[in-house]
Short mmCIF file of C-alpha atoms in Angstrom, two decimals:
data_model
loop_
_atom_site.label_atom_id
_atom_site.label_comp_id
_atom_site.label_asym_id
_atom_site.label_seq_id
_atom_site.Cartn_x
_atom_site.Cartn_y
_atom_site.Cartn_z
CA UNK D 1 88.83 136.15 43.21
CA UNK D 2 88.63 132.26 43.50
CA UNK D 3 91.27 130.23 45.12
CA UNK D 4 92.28 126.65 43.33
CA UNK D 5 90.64 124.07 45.21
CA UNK D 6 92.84 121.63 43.91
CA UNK D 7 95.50 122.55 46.60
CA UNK D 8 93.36 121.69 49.29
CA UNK D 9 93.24 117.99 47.73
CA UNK D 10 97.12 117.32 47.63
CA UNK D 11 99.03 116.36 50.90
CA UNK D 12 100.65 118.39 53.00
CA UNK D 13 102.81 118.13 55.99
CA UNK D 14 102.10 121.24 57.58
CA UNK D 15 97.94 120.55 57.60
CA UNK D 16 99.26 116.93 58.57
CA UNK D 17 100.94 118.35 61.62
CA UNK D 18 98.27 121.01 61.94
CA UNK D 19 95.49 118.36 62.40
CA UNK D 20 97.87 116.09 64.57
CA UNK D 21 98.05 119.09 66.87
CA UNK D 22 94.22 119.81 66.98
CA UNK D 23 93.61 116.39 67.90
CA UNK D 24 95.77 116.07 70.84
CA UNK D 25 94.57 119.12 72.39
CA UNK D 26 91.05 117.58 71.36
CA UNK D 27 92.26 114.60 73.28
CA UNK D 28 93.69 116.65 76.78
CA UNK D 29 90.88 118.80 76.99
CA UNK D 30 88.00 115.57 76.20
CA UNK D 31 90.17 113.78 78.87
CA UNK D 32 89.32 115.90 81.87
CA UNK D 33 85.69 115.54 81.77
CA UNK D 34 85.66 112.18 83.41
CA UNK D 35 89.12 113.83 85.98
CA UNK D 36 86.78 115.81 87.14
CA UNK D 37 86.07 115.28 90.98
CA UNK D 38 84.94 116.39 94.24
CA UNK D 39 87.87 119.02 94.29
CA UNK D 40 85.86 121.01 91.56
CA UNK D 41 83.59 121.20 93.70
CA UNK D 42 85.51 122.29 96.44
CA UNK D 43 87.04 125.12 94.33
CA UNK D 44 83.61 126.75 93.29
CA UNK D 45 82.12 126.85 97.00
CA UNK D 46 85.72 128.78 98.27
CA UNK D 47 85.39 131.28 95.39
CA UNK D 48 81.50 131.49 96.05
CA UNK D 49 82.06 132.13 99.51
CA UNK D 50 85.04 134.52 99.10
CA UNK D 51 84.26 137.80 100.71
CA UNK D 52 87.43 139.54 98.70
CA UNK D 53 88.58 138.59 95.24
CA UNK D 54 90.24 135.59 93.48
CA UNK D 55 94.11 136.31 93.07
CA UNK D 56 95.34 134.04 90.03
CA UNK D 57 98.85 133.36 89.96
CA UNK D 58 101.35 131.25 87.44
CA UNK D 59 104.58 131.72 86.05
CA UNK D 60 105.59 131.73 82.44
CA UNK D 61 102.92 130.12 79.90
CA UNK D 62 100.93 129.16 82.93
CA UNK D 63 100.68 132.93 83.89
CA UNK D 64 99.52 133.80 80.22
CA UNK D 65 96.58 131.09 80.88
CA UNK D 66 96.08 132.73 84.56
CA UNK D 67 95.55 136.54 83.06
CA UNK D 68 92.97 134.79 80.93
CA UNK D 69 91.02 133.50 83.42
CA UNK D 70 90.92 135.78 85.58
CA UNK D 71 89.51 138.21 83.17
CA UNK D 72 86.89 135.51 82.64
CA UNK D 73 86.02 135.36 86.10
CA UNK D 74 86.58 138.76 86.27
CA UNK D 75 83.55 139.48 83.46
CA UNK D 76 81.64 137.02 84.39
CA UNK D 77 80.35 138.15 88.04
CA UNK D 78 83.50 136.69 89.87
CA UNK D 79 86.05 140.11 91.22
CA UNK D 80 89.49 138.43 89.96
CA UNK D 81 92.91 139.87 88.87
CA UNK D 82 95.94 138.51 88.07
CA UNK D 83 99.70 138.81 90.15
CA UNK D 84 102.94 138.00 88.80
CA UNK D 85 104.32 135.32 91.34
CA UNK D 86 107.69 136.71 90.72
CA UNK D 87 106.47 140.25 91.64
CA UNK D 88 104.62 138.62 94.55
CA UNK D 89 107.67 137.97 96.52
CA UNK D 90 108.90 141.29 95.72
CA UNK D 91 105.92 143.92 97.06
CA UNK D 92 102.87 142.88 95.03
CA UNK D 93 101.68 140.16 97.82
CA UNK D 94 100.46 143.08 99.68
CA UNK D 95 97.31 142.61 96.86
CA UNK D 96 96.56 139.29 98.79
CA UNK D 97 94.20 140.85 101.43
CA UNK D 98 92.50 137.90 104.36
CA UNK D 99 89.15 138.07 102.53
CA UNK D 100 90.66 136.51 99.13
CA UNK D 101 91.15 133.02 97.74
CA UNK D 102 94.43 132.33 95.04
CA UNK D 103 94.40 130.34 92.29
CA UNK D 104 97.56 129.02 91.48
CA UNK D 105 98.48 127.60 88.00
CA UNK D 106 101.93 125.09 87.30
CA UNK D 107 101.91 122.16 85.01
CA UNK D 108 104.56 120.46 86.88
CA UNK D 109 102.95 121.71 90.63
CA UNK D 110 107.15 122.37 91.05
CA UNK D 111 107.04 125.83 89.85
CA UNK D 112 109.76 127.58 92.11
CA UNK D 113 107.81 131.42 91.81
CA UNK D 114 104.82 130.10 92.91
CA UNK D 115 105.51 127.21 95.69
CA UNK D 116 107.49 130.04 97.17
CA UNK D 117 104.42 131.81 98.12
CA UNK D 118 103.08 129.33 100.09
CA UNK D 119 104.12 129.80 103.74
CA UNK D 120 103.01 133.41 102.70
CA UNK D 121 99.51 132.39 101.54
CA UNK D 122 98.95 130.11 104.52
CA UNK D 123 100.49 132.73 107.08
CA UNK D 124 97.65 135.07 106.00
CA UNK D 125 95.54 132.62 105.69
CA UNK D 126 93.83 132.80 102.33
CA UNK D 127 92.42 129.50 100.47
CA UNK D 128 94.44 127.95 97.90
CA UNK D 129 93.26 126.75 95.02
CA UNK D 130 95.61 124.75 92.72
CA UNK D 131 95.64 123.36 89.00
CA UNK D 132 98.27 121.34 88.42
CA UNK D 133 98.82 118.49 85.80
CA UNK D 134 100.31 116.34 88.79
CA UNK D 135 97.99 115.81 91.92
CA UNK D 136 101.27 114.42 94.42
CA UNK D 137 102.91 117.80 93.67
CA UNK D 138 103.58 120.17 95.97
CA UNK D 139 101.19 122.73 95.35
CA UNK D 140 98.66 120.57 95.04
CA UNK D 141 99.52 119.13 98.36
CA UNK D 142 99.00 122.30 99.79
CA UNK D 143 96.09 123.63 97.87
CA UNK D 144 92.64 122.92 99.98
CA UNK D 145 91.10 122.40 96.32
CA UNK D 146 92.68 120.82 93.38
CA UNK D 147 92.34 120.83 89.92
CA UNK D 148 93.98 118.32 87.71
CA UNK D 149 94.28 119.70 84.14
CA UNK D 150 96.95 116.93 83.32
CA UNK D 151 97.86 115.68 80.13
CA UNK D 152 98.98 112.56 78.38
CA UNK D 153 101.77 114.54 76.00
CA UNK D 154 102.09 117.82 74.77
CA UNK D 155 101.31 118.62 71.31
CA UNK D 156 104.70 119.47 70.77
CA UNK D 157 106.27 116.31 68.65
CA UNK D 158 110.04 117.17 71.47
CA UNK D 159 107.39 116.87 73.88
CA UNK D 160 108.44 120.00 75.66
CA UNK D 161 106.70 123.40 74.38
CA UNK D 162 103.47 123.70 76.18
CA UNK D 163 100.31 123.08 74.08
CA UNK D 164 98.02 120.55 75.13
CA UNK D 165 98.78 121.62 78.95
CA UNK D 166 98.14 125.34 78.52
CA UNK D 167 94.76 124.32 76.52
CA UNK D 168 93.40 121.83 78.86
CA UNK D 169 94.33 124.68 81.57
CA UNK D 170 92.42 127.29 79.76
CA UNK D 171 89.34 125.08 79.02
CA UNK D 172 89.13 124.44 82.43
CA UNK D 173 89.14 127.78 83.43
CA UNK D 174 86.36 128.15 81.74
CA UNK D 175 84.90 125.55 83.12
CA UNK D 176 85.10 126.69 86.49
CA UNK D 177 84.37 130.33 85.56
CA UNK D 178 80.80 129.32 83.91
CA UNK D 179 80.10 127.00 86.88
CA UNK D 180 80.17 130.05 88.96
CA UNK D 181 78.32 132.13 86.32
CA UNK D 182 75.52 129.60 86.68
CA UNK D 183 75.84 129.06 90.50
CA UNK D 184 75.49 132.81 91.15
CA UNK D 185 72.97 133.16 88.18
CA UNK D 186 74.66 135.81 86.35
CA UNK D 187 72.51 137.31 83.80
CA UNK D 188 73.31 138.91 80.45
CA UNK D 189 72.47 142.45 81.90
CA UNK D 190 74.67 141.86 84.39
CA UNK D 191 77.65 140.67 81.62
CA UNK D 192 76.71 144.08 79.62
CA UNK D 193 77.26 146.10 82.94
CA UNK D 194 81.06 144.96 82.76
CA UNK D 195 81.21 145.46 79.09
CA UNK D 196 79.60 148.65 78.01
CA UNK D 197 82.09 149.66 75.24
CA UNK D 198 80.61 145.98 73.69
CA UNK D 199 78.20 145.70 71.29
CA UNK D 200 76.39 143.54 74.00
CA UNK D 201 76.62 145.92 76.14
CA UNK D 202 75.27 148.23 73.59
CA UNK D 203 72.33 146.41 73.20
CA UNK D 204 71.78 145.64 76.84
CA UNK D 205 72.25 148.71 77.86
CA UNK D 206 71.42 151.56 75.52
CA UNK D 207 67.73 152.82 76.39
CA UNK D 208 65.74 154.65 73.62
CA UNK D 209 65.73 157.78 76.08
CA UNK D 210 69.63 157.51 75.69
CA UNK D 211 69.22 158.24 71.70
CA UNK D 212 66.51 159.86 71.41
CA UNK D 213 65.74 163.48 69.77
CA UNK D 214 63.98 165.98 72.50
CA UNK D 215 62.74 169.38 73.23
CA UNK D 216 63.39 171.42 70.23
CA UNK D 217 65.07 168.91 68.09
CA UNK D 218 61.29 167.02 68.34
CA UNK D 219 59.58 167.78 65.20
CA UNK D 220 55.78 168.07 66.05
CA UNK D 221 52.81 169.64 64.62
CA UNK D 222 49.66 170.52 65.56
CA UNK D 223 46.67 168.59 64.06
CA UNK D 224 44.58 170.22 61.27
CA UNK D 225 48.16 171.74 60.30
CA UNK D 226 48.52 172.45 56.41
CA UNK D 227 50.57 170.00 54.64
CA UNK D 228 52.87 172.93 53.74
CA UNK D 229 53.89 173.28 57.68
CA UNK D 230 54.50 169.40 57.84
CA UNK D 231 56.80 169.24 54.71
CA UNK D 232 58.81 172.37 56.68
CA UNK D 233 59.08 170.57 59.86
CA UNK D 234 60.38 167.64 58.28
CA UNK D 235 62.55 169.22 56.35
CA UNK D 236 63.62 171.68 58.96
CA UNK D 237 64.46 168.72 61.71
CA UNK D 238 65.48 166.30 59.36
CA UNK D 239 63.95 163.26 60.57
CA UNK D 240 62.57 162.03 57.84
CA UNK D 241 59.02 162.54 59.59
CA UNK D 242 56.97 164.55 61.82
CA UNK D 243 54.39 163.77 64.86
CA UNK D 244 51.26 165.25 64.36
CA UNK D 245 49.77 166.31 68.29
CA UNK D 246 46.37 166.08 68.99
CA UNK D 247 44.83 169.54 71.03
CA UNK D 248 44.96 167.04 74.64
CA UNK D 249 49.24 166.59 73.99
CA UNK D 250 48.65 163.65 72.91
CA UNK D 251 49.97 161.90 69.59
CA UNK D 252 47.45 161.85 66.85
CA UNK D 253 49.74 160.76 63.76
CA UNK D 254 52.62 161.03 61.81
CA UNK D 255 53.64 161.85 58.17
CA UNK D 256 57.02 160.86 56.88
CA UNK D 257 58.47 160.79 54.01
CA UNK D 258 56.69 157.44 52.59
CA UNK D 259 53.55 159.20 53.22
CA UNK D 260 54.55 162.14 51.50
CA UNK D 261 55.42 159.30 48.32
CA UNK D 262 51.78 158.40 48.74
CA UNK D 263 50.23 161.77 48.92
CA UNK D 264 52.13 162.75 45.37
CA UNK D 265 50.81 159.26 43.88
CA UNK D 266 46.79 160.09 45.28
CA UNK D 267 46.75 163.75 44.97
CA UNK D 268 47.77 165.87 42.20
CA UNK D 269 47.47 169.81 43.90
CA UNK D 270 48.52 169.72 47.28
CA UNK D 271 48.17 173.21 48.51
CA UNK D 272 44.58 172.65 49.96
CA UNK D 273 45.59 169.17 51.99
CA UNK D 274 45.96 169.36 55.80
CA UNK D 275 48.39 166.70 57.45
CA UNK D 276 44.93 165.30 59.01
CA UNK D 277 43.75 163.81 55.38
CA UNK D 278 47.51 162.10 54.61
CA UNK D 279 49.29 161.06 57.65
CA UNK D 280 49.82 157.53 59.03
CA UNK D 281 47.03 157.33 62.10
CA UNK D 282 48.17 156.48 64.76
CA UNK D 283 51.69 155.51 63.50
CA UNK D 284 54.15 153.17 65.24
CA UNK D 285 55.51 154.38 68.50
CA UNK D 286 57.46 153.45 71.59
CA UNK D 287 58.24 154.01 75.08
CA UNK D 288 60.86 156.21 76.16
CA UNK D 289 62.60 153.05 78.53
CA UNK D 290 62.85 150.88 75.49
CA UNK D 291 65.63 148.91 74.65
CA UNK D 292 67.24 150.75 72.03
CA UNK D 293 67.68 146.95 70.48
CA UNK D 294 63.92 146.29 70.55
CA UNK D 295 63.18 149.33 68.59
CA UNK D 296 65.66 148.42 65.95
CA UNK D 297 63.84 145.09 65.87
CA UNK D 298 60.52 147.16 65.38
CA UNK D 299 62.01 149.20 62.41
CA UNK D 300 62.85 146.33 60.48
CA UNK D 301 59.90 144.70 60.97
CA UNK D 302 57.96 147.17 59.77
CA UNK D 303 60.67 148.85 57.31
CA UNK D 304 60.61 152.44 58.90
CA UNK D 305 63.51 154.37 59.26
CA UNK D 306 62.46 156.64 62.58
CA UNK D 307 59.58 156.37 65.58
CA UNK D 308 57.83 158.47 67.99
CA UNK D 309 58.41 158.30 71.65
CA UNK D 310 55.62 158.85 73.83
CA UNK D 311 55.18 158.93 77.35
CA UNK D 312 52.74 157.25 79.14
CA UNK D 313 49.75 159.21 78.14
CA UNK D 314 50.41 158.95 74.50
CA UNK D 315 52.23 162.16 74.60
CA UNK D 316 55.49 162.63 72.63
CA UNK D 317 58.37 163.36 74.02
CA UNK D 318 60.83 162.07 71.24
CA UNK D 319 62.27 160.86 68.42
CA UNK D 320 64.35 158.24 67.45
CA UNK D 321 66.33 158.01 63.91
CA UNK D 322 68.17 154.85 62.35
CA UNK D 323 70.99 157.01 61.97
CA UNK D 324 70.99 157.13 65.74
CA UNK D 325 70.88 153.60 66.20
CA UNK D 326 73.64 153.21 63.50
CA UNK D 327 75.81 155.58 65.16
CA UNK D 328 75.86 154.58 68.92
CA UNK D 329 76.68 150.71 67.81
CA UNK D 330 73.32 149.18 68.51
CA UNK D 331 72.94 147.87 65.23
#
């Protein structure tokens, strides 16, 4: 199907207003690079000396952009959740423990939900952190760090809908939740640990053990073994190949089903051939503590579809399919 490019050439007011939009919110968020102050600061060594977790709190679109920070923080190596300011005055404050610090989020820093919580935040204590697009408003009065994610207008040609604010708040979220992740060096294992049902977790996380076939499901035999018995095993496991174990335990070989390709091309009566004469010395292998990742990275390298696992003496003690790889996510 192609699409008629000549419709992309002719002008229209909705990618007119569509570009007008992207380049205001280009605008807030460029703009608070150089706002950026001392109070940053401030906000990163509370939440890196917070003994509890970070409490984010907004009403409205500014509580949309609060839930998505602190799941950023959250993921990122920082313990955050989110509370409803209006259910904060109703029970949920009891969430707030001593050992926190909130971050509160209102454009206009007026926000009656959330500048009600204040004698209860300082009564108990807890460090405030505010972002606000006005620095003289109350809760950024109040706060002991602020953050100024103001903008010059909204996207929004009545000027009201918020856009540009709720981007610039998000972006600096991020902001402050990759400062920390750099402050605390946070490392991709660590990121995989919180997201195992990710494909980077997956990969982070997935050992070769964890796929690997074992016991009775290994297909092995025993060196100087007629072809015949290595054709069964492989067929009987279904593996596609077969380790071939030297008299000490240790892995001599393996045959697979390329080899078997070869043997038919070199050899025209195969009933005298032992697996000794045909298969793949000493054949690619891998430890058992692999990254299941690495090994896919071996497989395509070398365009193999399954690998031994041996234990430190050379033994084998597995075996490891594409299929398995395929299946769990890893690739």
């Amino acid at each position: 199907m192609t699409q008629d490019t000549s419709a992309a050439t002719e002008p229209s007011p909705l990618r007119d207003s569509a570009r007008r939009t992207l380049q205001i919110e280009q605008q807030a968020v460029a703009a608070l690079i150089t706002r950026l102050d001392a109070g940053f600061d401030r906000a990163c060594q509370l939440i890196l000396a917070c003994r509890g977790r970070v409490v984010v709190t907004g009403m409205g679109k500014s509580g949309h952009i609060g839930g998505k920070i602190a799941a950023t923080l959250a993921s990122t190596g920082t313990p955050a959740f989110f509370v409803h300011p209006g259910e904060a005055s109703h029970g949920d404050l009891g969430m707030i423990t001593p050992g926190d610090v909130v971050l509160a989020l209102s454009n206009s820093g007026e926000t009656a939900e959330v500048t009600a919580l204040l004698p209860l935040i300082k009564r108990m204590g807890v460090p405030l952190i505010s972002m606000t697009g006005r620095p003289a408003s109350t809760l950024a009065r109040h706060a002991e760090a602020h953050l100024d994610a103001g903008v010059e207008r909204e996207a929004c040609p009545l000027d009201l809908a918020p856009t540009a604010s709720t981007t610039a708040a998000l972006a600096l979220g991020d902001a402050l939740s990759v400062a920390l992740l750099e402050s605390r060096g946070f490392t991709a294992e660590e990121f995989a640990l919180s997201h195992p049902g990710g494909s980077l977790g997956k990969r982070l996380l997935l050992r070769v053990r964890d796929l690997m076939h074992e016991g009775a499901r290994l297909p092995t035999v025993p060196l100087g073994s007629p072809l015949r018995d290595a054709l069964l095993e492989i067929t009987r496991q279904g593996l596609g190949f077969t380790c071939v174990v030297a008299p000490d335990g240790r892995l001599a070989g393996v045959y697979t089903d390329g080899d078997l390709r070869r043997t038919l091309d070199q050899h025209s009566d195969l009933s005298g051939l032992v697996v000794d004469e045909v298969m793949t010395a000493p054949g690619r292998r891998v430890p058992p503590d692999m990254l299941a990742a690495q090994a896919v990275k071996l497989m395509e390298e070398h365009r193999i579809s399954a690998l031994a696992v041996v234990d430190d003496e050379g033994r084998p003690v597995g075996a490891l399919h594409m299929h398995d790889l395929l299946s769990s996510g890893v690739v």
